[in-house]
Tab-separated table of C-alpha atoms in Angstrom:
chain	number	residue	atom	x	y	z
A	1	UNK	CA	26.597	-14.175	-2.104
A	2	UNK	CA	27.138	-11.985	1.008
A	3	UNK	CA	31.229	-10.773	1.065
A	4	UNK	CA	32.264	-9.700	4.527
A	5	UNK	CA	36.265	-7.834	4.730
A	6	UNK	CA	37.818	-7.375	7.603
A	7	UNK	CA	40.391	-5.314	7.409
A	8	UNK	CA	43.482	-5.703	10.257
A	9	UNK	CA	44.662	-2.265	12.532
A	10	UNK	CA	47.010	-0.007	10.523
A	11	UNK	CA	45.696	-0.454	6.897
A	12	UNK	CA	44.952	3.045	5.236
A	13	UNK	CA	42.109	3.931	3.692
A	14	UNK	CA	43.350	3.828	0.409
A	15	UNK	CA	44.765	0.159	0.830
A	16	UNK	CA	41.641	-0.828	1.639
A	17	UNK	CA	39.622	0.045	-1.271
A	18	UNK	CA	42.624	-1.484	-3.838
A	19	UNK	CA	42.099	-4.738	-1.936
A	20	UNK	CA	38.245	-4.564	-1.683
A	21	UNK	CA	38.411	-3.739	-5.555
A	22	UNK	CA	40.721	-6.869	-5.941
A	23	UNK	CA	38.481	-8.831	-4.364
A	24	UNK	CA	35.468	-7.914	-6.085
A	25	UNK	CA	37.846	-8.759	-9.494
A	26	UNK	CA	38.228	-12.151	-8.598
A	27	UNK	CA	34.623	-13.008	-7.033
A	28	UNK	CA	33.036	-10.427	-9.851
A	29	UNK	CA	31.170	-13.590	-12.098
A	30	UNK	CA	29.462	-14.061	-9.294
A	31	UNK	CA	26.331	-12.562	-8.079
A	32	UNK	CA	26.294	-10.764	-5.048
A	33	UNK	CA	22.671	-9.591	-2.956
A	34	UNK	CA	25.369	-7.438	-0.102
A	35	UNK	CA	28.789	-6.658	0.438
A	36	UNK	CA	30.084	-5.555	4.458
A	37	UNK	CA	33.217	-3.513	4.967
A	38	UNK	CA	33.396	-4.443	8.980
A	39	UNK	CA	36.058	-3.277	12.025
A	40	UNK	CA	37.899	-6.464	13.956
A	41	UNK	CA	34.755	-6.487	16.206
A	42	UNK	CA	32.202	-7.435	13.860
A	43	UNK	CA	30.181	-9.677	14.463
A	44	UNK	CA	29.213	-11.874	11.090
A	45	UNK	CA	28.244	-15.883	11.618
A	46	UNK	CA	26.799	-18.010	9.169
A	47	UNK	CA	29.747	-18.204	6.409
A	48	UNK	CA	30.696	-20.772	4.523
A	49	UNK	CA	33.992	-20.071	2.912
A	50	UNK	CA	36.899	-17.766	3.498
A	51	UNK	CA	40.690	-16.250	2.136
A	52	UNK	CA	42.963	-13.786	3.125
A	53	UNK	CA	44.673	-11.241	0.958
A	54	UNK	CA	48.192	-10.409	1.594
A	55	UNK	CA	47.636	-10.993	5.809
A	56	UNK	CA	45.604	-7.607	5.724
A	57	UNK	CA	42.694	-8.519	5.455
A	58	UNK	CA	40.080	-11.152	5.997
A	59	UNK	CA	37.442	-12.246	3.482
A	60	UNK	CA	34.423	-14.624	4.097
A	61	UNK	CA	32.294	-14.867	1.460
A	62	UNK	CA	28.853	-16.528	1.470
A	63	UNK	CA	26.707	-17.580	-1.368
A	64	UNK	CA	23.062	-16.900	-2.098
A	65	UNK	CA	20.239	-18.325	-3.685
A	66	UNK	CA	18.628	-17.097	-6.683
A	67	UNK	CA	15.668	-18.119	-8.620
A	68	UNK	CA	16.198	-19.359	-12.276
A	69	UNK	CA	19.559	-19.770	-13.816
A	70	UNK	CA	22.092	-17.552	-12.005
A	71	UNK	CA	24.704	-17.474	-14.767
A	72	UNK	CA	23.013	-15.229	-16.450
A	73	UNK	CA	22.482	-11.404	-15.710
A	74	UNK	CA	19.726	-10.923	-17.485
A	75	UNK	CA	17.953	-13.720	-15.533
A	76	UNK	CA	18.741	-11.938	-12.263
A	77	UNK	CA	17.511	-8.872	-13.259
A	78	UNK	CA	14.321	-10.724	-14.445
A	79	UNK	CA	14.068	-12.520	-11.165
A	80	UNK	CA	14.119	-8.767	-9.244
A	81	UNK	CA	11.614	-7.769	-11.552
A	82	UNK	CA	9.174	-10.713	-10.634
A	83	UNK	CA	5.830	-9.688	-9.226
A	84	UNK	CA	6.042	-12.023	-6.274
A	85	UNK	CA	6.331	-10.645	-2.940
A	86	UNK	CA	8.090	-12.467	-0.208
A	87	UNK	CA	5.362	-13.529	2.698
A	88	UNK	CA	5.282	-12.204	6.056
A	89	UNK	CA	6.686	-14.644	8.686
A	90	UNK	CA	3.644	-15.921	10.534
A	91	UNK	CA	2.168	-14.986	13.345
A	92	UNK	CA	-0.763	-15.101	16.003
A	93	UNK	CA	-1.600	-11.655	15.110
A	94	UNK	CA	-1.517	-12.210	10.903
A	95	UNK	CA	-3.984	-14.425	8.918
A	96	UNK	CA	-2.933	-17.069	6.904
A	97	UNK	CA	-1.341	-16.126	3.713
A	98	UNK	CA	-1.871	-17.726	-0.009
A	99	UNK	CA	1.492	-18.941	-0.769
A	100	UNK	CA	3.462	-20.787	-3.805
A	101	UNK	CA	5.951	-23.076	-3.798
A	102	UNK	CA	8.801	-20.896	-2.939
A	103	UNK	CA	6.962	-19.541	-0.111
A	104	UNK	CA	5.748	-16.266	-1.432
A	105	UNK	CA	2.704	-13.991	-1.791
A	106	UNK	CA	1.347	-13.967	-5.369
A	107	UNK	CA	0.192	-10.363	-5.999
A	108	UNK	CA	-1.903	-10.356	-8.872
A	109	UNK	CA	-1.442	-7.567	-11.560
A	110	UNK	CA	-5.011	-5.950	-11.148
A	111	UNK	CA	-4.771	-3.588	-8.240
A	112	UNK	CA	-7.744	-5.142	-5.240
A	113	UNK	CA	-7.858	-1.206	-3.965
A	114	UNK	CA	-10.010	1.032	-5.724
A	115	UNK	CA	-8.484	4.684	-5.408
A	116	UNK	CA	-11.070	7.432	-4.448
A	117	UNK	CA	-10.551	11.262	-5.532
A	118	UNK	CA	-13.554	12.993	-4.707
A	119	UNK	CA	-16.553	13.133	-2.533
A	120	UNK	CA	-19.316	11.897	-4.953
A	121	UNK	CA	-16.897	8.034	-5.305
A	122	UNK	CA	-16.633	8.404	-1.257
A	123	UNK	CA	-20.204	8.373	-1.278
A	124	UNK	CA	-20.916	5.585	-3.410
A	125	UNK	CA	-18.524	3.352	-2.442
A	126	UNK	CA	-20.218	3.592	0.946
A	127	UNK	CA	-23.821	3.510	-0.407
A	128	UNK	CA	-23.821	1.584	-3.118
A	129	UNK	CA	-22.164	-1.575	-1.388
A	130	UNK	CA	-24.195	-4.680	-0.977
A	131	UNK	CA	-25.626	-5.436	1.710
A	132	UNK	CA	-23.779	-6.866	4.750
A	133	UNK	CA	-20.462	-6.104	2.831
A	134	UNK	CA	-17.683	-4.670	4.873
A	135	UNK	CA	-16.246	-1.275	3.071
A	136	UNK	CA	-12.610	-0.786	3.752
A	137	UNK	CA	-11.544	2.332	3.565
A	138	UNK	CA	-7.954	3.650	3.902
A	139	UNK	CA	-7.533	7.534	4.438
A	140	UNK	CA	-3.819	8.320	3.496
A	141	UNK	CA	-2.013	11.400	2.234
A	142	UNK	CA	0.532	12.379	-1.033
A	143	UNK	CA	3.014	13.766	1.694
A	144	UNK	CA	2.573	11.691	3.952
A	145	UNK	CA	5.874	9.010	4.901
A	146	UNK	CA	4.178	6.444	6.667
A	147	UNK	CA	1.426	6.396	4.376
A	148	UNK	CA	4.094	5.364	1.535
A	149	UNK	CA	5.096	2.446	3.560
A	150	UNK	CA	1.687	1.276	4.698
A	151	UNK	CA	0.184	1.368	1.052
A	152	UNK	CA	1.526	-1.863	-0.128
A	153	UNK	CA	0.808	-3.574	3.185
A	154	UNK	CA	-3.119	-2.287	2.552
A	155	UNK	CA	-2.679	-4.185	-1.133
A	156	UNK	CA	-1.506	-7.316	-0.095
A	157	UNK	CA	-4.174	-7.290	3.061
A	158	UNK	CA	-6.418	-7.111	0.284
A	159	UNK	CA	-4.978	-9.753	-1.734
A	160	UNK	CA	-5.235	-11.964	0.947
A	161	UNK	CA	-8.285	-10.826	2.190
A	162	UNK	CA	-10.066	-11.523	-1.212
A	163	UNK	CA	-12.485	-14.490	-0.017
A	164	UNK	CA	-15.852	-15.375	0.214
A	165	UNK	CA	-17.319	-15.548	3.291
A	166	UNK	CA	-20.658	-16.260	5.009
A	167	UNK	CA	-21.904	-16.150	8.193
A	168	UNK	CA	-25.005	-17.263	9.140
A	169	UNK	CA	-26.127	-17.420	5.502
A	170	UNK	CA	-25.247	-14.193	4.928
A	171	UNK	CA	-22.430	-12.665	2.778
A	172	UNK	CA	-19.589	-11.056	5.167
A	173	UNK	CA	-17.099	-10.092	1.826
A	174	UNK	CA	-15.106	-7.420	1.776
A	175	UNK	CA	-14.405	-4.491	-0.562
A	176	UNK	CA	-10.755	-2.083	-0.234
A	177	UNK	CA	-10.582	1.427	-1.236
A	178	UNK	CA	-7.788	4.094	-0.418
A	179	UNK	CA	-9.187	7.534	0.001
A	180	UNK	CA	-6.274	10.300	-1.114
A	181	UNK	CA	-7.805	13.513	1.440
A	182	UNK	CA	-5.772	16.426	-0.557
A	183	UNK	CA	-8.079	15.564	-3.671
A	184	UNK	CA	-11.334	14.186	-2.127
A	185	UNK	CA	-11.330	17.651	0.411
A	186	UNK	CA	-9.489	17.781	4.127
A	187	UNK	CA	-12.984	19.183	5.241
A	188	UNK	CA	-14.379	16.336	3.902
A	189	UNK	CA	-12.351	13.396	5.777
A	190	UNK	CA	-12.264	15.646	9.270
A	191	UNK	CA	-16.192	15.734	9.328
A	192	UNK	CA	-16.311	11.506	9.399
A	193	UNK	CA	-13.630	11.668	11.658
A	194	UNK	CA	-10.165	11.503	10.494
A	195	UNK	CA	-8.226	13.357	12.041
A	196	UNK	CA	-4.610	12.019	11.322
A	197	UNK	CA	-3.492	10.064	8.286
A	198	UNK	CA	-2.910	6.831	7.695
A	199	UNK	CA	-6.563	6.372	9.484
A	200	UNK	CA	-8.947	3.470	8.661
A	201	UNK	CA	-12.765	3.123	8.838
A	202	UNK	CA	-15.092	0.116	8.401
A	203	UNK	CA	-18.439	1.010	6.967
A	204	UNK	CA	-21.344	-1.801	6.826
A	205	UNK	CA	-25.125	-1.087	5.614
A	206	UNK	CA	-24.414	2.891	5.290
A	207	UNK	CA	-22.809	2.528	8.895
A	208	UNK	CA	-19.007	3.314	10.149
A	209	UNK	CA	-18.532	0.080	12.563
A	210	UNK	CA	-14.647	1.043	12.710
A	211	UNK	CA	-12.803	3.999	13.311
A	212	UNK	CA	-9.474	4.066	13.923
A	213	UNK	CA	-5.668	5.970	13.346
A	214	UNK	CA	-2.838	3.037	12.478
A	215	UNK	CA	-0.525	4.575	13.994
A	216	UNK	CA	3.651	4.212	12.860
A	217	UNK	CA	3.761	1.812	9.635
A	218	UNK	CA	4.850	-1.364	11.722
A	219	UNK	CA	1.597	-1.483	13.219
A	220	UNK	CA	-0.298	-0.864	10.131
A	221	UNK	CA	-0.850	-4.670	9.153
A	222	UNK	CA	-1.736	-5.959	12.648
A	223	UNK	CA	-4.113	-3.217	13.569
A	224	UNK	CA	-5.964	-3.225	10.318
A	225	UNK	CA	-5.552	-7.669	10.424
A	226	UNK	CA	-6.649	-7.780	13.795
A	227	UNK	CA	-10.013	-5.208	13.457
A	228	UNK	CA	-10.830	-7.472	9.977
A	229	UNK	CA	-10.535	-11.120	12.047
A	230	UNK	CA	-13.024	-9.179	14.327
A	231	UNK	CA	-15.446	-7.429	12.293
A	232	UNK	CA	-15.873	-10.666	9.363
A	233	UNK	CA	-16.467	-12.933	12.123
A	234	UNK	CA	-19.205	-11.290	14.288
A	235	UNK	CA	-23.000	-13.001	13.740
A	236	UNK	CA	-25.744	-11.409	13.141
A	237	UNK	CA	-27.255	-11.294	16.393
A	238	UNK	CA	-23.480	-9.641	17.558
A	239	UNK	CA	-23.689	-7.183	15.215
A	240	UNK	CA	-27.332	-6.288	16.243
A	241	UNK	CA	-25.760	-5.889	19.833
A	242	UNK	CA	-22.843	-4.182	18.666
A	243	UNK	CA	-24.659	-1.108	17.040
A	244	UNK	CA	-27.373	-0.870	19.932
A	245	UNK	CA	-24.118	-0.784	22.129
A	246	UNK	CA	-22.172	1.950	20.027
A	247	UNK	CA	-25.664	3.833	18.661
A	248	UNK	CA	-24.194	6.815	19.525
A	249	UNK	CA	-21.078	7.167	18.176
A	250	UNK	CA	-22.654	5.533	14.919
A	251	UNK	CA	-25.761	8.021	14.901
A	252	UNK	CA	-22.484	10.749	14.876
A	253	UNK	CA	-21.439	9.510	11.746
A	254	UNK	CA	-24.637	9.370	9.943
A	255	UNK	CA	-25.386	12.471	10.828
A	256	UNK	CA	-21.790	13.875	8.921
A	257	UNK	CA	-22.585	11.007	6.169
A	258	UNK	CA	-25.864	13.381	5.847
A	259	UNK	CA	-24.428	16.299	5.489
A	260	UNK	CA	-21.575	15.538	2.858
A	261	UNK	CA	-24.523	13.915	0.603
A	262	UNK	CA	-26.312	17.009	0.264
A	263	UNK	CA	-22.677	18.847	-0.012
A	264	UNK	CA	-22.580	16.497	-2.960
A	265	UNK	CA	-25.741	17.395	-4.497
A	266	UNK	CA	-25.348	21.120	-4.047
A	267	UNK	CA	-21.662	21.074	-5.654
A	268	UNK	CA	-23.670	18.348	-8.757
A	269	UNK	CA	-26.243	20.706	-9.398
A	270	UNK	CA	-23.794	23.974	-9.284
A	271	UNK	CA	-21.748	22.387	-11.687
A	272	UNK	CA	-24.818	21.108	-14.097
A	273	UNK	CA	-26.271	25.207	-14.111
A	274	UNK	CA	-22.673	26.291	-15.048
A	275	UNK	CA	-22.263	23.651	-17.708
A	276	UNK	CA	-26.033	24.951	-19.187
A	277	UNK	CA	-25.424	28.722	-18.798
A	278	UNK	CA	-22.079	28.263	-21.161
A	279	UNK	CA	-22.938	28.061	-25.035
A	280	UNK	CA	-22.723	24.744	-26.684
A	281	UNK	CA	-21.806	26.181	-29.885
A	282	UNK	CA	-18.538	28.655	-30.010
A	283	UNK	CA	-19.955	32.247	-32.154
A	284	UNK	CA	-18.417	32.142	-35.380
A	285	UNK	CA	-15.594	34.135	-35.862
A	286	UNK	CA	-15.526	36.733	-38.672
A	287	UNK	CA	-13.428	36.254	-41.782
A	288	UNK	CA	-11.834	38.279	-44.248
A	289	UNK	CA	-13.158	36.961	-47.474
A	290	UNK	CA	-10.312	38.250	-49.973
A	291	UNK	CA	-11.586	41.756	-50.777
A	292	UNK	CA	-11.453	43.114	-46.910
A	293	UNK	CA	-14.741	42.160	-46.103
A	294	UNK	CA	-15.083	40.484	-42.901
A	295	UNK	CA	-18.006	37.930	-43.356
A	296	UNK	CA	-19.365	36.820	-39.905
């Protein structure tokens, strides 16, 4: 339930928390999801029942819904716990959610985002994707705020995203991966490009076809919704036009993509000479055999 108090001119502070205690004593069974300590101008609408304590204050008290039995504590806290998160109010700008009964987002317990570390998984990811598949790939950083906020909205894109799709014959699916640029190298993410975090890129057949900063977190979902509607729905014959329209920029990025692979290779075979040049078996240490002999 939702508690509003309003408390009348002249009460002291100390008043008021003995009567907002008071209340909570005799509404404490039960369960509450907010309680508002308001002046005499506050606005509150919507409320279904109300009492006054000793004419000095007003209290309107509103209950709530819960899932499951709501007697019990235990089955409150297990209803917080649940893995379902509420859906997104529709919109022109949002694709069609999956939804259950009660009007929510299932999230499934596997995690639809594969988290990349290093330059070598960058590379893959990008390389090793099938063809005509649309690589997702969300540059974000440890310290960054807005990057905190925008990483379950990336998960539940995905979620949602998660269908087959075909144009022309062809498969258009899509695969989600969230690049962390402290550990995979800033030098790294700045020569593809990034230059701000959270930033996204779009990479099809080895080639960036997106490229673009989110900006604050509340336009995280619709930038990243609205460049997927676009880029899974193009034909073949628009994406033919589209990279002989953008060659250059893309030619850019293949050029970098280049570059970082034999970065990769350099840093592969560097490490493979330093694992051979150390000994594979430690030397023995000497031991004193009982008569002060050391025995190698």
């Amino acid at each position: 339930m939702i508690l509003t108090a309003t408390w009348k001119d002249g009460v002291s502070g100390r008043r008021k928390m003995s009567l907002f205690l008071l209340v909570l004593l005799l509404v404490g069974e039960r369960p509450f999801s907010s309680a508002f300590l308001v002046n005499p101008q506050g606005r509150k609408t919507s409320l279904s029942s109300s009492l006054c304590l000793l004419n000095l204050m007003k209290v309107k008290v509103q209950p709530v819904q819960f899932d499951g039995d709501n007697s019990s504590s235990a089955s409150r806290q297990a209803s917080r716990r649940s893995a379902a998160v509420v859906a997104p109010s529709p919109s022109s700008t949002s694709s069609p959610s999956p939804v259950s009964e009660n009007n929510r987002v299932i999230v499934p317990q596997y995690n639809p985002v594969i988290d990349i570390t290093s330059l070598p998984e960058l590379l893959r990811f990008i390389d090793e994707a099938p063809p005509n598949q649309l690589c997702v790939i969300k540059f974000w950083a440890s310290y960054c705020k807005v990057c905190q906020r925008a990483k379950q909205i990336f998960r539940r894109l995905a979620v949602v995203d998660d269908e087959t799709c075909h144009i022309d014959d062809v498969s258009c699916d899509r695969s989600f991966a969230a690049v962390e640029i402290v550990q995979t190298g800033t030098s790294v993410v700045k020569q593809l490009g990034v230059t701000k975090t959270p930033f996204i890129q779009i990479y099809r057949n080895g080639k960036c076809v997106a490229s673009f900063s989110t900006g604050p977190a509340h336009n995280f979902r619709r930038k990243v919704d609205d460049t997927l509607k676009l880029v899974k729905t193009r034909t073949l014959e628009e994406w033919d036009k589209f990279e002989e329209d953008f060659a250059a920029e893309i030619d850019v990025n293949q050029q970098e993509l280049r570059k970082l692979r034999i970065q990769a290779e350099q840093e592969a075979d560097h490490a493979s000479q330093q694992d051979r040049a150390s000994p594979t078996d430690e030397q023995a240490e000497p031991h004193d055999d009982g008569d002060g002999t050391l025995t190698p």
